[in-house]
JSON list of C-alpha atoms in Angstrom, two decimals:
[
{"chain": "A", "resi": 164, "resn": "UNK", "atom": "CA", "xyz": [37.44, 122.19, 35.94]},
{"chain": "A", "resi": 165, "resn": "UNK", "atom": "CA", "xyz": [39.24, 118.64, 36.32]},
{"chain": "A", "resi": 166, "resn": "UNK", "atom": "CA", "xyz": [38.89, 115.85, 34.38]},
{"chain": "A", "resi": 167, "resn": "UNK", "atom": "CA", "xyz": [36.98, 114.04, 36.66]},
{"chain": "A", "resi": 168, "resn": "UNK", "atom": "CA", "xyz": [34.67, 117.08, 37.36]},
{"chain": "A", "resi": 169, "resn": "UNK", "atom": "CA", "xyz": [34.04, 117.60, 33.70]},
{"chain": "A", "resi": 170, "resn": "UNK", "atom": "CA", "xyz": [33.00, 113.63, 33.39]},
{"chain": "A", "resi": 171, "resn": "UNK", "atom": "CA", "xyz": [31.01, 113.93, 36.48]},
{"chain": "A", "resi": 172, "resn": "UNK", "atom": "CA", "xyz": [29.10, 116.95, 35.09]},
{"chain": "A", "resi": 173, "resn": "UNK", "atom": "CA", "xyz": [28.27, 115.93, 31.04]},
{"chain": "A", "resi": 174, "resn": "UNK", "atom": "CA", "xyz": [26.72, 112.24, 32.79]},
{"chain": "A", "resi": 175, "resn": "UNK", "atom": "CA", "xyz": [24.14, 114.23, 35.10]},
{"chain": "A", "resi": 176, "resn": "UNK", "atom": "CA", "xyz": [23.75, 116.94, 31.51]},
{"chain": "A", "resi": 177, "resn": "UNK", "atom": "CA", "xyz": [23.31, 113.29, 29.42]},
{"chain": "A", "resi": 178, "resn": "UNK", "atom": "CA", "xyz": [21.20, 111.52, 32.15]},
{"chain": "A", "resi": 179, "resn": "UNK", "atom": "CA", "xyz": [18.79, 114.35, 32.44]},
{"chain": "A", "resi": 180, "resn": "UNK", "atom": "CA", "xyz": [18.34, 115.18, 28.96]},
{"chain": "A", "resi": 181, "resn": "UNK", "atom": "CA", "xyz": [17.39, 111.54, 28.83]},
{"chain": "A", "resi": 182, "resn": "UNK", "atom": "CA", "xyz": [15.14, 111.22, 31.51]},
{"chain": "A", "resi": 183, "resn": "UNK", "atom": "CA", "xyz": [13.07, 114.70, 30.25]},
{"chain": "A", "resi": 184, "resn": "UNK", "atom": "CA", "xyz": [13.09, 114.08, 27.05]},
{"chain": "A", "resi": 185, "resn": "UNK", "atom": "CA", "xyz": [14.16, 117.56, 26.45]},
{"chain": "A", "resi": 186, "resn": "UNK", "atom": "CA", "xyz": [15.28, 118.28, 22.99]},
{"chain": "A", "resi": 187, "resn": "UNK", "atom": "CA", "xyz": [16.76, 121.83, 24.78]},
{"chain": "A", "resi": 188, "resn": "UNK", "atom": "CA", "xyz": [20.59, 122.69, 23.99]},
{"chain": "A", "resi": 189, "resn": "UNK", "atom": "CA", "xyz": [22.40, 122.46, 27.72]},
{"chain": "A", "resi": 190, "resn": "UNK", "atom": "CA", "xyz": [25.32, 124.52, 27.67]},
{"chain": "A", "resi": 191, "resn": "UNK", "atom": "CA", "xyz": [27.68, 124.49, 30.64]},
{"chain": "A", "resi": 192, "resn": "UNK", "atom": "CA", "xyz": [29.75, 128.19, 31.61]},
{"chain": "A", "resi": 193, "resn": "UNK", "atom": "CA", "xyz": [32.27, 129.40, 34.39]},
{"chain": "A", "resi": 194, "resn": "UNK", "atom": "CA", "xyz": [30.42, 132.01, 35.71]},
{"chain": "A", "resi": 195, "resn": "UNK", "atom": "CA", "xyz": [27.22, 134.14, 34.79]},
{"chain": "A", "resi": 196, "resn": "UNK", "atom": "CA", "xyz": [28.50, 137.07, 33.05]},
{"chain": "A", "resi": 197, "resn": "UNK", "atom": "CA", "xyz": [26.54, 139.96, 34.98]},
{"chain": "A", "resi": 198, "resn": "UNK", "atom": "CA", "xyz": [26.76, 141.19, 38.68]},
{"chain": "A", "resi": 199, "resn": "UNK", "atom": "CA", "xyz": [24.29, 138.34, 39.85]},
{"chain": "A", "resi": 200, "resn": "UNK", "atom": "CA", "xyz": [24.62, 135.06, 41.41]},
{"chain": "A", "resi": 201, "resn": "UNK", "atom": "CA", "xyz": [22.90, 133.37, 38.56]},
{"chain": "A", "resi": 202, "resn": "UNK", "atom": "CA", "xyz": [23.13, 129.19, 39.10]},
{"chain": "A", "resi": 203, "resn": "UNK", "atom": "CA", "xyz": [21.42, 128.49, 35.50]},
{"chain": "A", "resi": 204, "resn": "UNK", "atom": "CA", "xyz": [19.06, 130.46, 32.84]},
{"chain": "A", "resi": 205, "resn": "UNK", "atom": "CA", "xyz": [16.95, 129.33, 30.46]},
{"chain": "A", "resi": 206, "resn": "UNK", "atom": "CA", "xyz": [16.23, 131.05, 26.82]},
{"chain": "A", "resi": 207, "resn": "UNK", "atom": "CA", "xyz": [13.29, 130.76, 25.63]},
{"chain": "A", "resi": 208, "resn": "UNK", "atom": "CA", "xyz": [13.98, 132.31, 22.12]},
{"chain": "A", "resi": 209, "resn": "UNK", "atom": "CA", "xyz": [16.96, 130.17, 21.12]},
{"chain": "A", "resi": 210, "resn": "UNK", "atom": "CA", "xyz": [15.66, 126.75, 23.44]},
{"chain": "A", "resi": 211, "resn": "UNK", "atom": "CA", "xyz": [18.78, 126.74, 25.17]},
{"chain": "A", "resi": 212, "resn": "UNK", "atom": "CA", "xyz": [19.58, 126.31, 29.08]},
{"chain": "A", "resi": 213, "resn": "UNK", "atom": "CA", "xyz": [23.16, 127.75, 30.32]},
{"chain": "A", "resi": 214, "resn": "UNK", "atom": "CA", "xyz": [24.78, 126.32, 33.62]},
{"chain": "A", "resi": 215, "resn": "UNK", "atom": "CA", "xyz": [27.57, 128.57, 35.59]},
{"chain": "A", "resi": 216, "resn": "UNK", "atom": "CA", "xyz": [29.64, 126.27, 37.15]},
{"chain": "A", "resi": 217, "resn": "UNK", "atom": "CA", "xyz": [31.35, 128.87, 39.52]},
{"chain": "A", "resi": 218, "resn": "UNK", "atom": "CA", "xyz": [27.99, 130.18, 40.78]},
{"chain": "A", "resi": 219, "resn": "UNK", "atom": "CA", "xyz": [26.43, 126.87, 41.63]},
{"chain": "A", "resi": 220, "resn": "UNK", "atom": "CA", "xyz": [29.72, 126.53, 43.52]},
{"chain": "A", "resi": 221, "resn": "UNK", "atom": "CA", "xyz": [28.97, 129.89, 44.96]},
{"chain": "A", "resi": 222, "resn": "UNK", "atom": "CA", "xyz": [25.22, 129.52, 46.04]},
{"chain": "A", "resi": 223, "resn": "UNK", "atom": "CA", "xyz": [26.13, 125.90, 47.56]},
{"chain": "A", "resi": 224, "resn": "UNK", "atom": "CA", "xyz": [28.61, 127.35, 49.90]},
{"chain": "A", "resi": 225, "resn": "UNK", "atom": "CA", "xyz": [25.88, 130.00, 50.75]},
{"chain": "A", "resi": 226, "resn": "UNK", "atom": "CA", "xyz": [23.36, 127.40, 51.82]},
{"chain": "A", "resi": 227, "resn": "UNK", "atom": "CA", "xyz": [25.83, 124.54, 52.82]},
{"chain": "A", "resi": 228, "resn": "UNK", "atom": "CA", "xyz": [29.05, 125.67, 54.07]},
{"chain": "A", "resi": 229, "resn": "UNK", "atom": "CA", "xyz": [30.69, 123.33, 51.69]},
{"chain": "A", "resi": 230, "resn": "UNK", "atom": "CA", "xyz": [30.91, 121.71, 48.34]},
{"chain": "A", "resi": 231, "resn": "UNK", "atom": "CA", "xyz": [29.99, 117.97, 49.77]},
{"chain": "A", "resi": 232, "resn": "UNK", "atom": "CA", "xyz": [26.60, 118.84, 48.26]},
{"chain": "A", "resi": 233, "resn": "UNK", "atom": "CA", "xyz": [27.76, 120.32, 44.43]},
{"chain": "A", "resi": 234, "resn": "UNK", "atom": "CA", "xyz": [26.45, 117.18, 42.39]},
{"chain": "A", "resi": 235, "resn": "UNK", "atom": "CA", "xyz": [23.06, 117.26, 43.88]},
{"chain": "A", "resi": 236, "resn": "UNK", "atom": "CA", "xyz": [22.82, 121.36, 43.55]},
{"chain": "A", "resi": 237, "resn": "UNK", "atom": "CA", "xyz": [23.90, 121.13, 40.16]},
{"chain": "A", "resi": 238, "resn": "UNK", "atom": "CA", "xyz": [21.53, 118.56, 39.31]},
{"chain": "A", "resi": 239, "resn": "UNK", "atom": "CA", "xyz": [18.75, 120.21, 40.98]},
{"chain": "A", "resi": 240, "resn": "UNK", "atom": "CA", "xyz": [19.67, 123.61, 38.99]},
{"chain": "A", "resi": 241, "resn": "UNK", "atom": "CA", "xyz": [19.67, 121.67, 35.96]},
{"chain": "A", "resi": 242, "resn": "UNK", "atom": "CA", "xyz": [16.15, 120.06, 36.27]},
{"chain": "A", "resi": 243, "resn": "UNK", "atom": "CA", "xyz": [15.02, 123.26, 37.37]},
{"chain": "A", "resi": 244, "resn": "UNK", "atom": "CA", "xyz": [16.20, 125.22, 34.00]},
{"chain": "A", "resi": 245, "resn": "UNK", "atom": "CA", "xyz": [14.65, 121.94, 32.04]},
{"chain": "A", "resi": 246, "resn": "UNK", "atom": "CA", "xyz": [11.59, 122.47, 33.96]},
{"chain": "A", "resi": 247, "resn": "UNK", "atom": "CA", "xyz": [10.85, 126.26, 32.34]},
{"chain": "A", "resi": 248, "resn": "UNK", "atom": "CA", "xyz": [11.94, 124.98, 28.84]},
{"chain": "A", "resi": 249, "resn": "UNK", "atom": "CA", "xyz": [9.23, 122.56, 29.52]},
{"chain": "A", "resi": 250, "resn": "UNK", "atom": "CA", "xyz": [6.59, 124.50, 30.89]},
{"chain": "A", "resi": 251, "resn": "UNK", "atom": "CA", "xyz": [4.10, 124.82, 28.23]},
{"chain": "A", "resi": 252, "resn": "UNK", "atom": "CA", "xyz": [2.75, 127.72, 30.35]},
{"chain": "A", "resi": 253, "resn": "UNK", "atom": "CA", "xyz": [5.98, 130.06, 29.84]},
{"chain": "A", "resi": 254, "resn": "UNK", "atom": "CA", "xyz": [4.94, 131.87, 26.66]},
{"chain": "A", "resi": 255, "resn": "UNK", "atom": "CA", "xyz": [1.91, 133.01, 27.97]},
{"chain": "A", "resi": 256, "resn": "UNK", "atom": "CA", "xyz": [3.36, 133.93, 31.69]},
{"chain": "A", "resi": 257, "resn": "UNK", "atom": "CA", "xyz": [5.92, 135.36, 29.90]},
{"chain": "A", "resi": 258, "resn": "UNK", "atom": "CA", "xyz": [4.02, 137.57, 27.46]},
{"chain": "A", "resi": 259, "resn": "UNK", "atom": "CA", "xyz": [2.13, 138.38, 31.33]},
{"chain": "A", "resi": 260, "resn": "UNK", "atom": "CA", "xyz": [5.70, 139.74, 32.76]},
{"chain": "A", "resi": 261, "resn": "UNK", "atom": "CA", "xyz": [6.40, 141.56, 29.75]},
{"chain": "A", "resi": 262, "resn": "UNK", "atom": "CA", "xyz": [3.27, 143.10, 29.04]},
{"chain": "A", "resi": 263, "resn": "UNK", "atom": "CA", "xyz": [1.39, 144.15, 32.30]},
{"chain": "A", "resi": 264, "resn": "UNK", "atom": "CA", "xyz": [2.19, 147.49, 34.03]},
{"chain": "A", "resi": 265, "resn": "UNK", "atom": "CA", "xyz": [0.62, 146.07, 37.11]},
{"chain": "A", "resi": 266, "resn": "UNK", "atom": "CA", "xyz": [3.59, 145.53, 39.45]},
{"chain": "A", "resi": 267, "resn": "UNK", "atom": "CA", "xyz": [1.38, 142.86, 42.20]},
{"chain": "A", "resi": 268, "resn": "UNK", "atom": "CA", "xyz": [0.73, 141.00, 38.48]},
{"chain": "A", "resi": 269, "resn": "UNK", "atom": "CA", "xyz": [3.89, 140.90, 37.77]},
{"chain": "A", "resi": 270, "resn": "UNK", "atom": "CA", "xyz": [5.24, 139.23, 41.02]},
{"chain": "A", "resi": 271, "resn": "UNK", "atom": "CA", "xyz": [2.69, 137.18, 40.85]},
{"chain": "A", "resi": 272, "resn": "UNK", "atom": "CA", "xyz": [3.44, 136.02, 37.24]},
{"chain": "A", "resi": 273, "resn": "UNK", "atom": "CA", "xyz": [7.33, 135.92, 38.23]},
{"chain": "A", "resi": 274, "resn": "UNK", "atom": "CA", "xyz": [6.50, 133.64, 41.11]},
{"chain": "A", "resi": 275, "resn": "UNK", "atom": "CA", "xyz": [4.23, 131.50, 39.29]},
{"chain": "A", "resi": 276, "resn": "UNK", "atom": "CA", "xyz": [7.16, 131.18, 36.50]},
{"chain": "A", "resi": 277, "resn": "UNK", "atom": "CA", "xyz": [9.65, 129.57, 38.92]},
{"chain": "A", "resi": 278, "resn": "UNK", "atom": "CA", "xyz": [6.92, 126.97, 40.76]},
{"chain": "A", "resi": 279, "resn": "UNK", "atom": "CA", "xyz": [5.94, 125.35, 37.75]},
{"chain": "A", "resi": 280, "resn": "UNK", "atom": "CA", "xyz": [9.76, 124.84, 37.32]},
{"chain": "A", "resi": 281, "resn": "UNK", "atom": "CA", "xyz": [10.42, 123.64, 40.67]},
{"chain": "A", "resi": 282, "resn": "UNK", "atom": "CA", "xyz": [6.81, 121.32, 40.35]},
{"chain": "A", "resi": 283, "resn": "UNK", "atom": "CA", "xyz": [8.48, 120.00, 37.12]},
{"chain": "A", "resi": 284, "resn": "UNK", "atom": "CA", "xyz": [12.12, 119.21, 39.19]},
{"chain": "A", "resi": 285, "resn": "UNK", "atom": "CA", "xyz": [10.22, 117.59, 41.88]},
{"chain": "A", "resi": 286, "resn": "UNK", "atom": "CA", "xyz": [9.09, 115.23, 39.38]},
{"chain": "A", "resi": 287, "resn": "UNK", "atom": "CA", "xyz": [12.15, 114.63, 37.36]},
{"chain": "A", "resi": 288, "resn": "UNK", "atom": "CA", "xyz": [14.44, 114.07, 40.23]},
{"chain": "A", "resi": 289, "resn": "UNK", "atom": "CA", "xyz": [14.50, 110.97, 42.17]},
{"chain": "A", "resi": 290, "resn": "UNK", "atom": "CA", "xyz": [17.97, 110.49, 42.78]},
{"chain": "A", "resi": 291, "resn": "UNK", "atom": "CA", "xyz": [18.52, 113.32, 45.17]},
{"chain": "A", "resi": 292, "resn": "UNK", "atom": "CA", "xyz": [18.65, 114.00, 48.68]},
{"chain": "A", "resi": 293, "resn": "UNK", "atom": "CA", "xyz": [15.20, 115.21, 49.20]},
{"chain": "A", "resi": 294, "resn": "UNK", "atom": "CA", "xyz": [15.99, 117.41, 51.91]},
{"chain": "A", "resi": 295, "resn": "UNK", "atom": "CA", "xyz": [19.13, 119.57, 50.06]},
{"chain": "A", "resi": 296, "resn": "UNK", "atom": "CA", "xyz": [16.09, 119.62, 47.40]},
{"chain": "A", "resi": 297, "resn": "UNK", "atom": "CA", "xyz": [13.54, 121.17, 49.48]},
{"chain": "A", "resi": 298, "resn": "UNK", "atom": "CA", "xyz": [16.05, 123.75, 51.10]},
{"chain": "A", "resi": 299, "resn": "UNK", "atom": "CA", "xyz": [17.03, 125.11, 47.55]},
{"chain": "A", "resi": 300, "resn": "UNK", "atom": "CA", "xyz": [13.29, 125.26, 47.06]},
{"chain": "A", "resi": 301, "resn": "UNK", "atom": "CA", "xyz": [12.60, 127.37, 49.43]},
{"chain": "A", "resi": 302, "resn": "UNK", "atom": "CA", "xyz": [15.82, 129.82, 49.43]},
{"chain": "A", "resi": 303, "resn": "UNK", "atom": "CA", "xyz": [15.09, 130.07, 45.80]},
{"chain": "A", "resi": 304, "resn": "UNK", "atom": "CA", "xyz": [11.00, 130.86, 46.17]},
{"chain": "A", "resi": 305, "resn": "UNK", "atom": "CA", "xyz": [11.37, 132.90, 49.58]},
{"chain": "A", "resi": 306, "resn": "UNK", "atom": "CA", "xyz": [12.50, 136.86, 47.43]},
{"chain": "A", "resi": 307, "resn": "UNK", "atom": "CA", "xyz": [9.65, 135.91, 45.18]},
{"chain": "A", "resi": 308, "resn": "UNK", "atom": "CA", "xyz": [6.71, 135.18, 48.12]},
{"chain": "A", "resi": 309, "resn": "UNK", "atom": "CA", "xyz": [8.34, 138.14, 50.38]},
{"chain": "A", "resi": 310, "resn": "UNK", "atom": "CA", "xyz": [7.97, 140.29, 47.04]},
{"chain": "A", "resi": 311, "resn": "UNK", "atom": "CA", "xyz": [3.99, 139.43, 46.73]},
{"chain": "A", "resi": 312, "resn": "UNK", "atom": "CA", "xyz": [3.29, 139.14, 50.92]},
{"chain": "A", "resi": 313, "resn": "UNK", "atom": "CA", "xyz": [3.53, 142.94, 52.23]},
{"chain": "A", "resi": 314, "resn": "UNK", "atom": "CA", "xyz": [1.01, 144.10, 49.07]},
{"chain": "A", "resi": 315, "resn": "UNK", "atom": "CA", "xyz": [-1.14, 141.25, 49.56]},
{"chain": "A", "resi": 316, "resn": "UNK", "atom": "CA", "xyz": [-1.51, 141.22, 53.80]}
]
């Protein structure tokens, strides 16, 4: 990461820890160290939101084609991660995913998870494009509704 990158990155980090309110730690990585494409994660037990750089970078080309849209997918990763460290509903869902052996409960619980998230970015964010916003929304929520749809129709 350049100089200019690196400056580019800590002011949306600084300007959105502002604007939440968060008292989170925001941690920024290269990549996610598993198999998956992971953008960002949030932890509940140590309050602490990680960023990979390198998979952002990834998932933008996915959806884009290009990197002209980087700043706004890493912001809107960002305020998403923010948005479960804020969601005073996660313990509970959370004790849900871990606890039920009901698999349609689960999805259900998992899906639940990530729209408060993305309710709580729609809120936060004012500054982007609303239209890269609502794509990401969608790619990110469309495993989660195909997951619930056959078992439910």
């Amino acid at each position: 990461m350049d100089q200019l990158e690196k400056k580019k990155i800590e002011q949306v980090v600084s300007r959105l820890a502002a604007k939440s309110g968060s008292s989170i730690y925001i941690q920024i990585e290269d990549a996610f160290p598993g198999r998956r494409c992971v953008g960002g994660k949030y932890n509940i037990a140590s309050q602490t939101v990680t960023i990979y750089l390198e998979d952002i970078k990834h998932q933008c080309m996915n959806l884009f084609s290009s990197l002209d849209h980087f700043y706004d997918f890493f912001t809107i990763v960002l305020a998403h991660e923010i948005g479960h460290a804020e969601d005073n509903d996660l313990p509970g869902l959370s004790e849900i995913l871990s606890s039920t052996r009901n698999e349609i409960e689960r999805k259900k619980t998992a899906l639940q998870i990530e729209e408060n998230a993305w309710r709580y970015t729609e809120g936060l964010l004012d500054e982007v494009n609303t239209g890269i916003l609502q794509t990401i929304i969608y790619h990110s929520l469309k495993p989660y509704k195909e997951n619930i749809e056959p078992e439910t129709a």
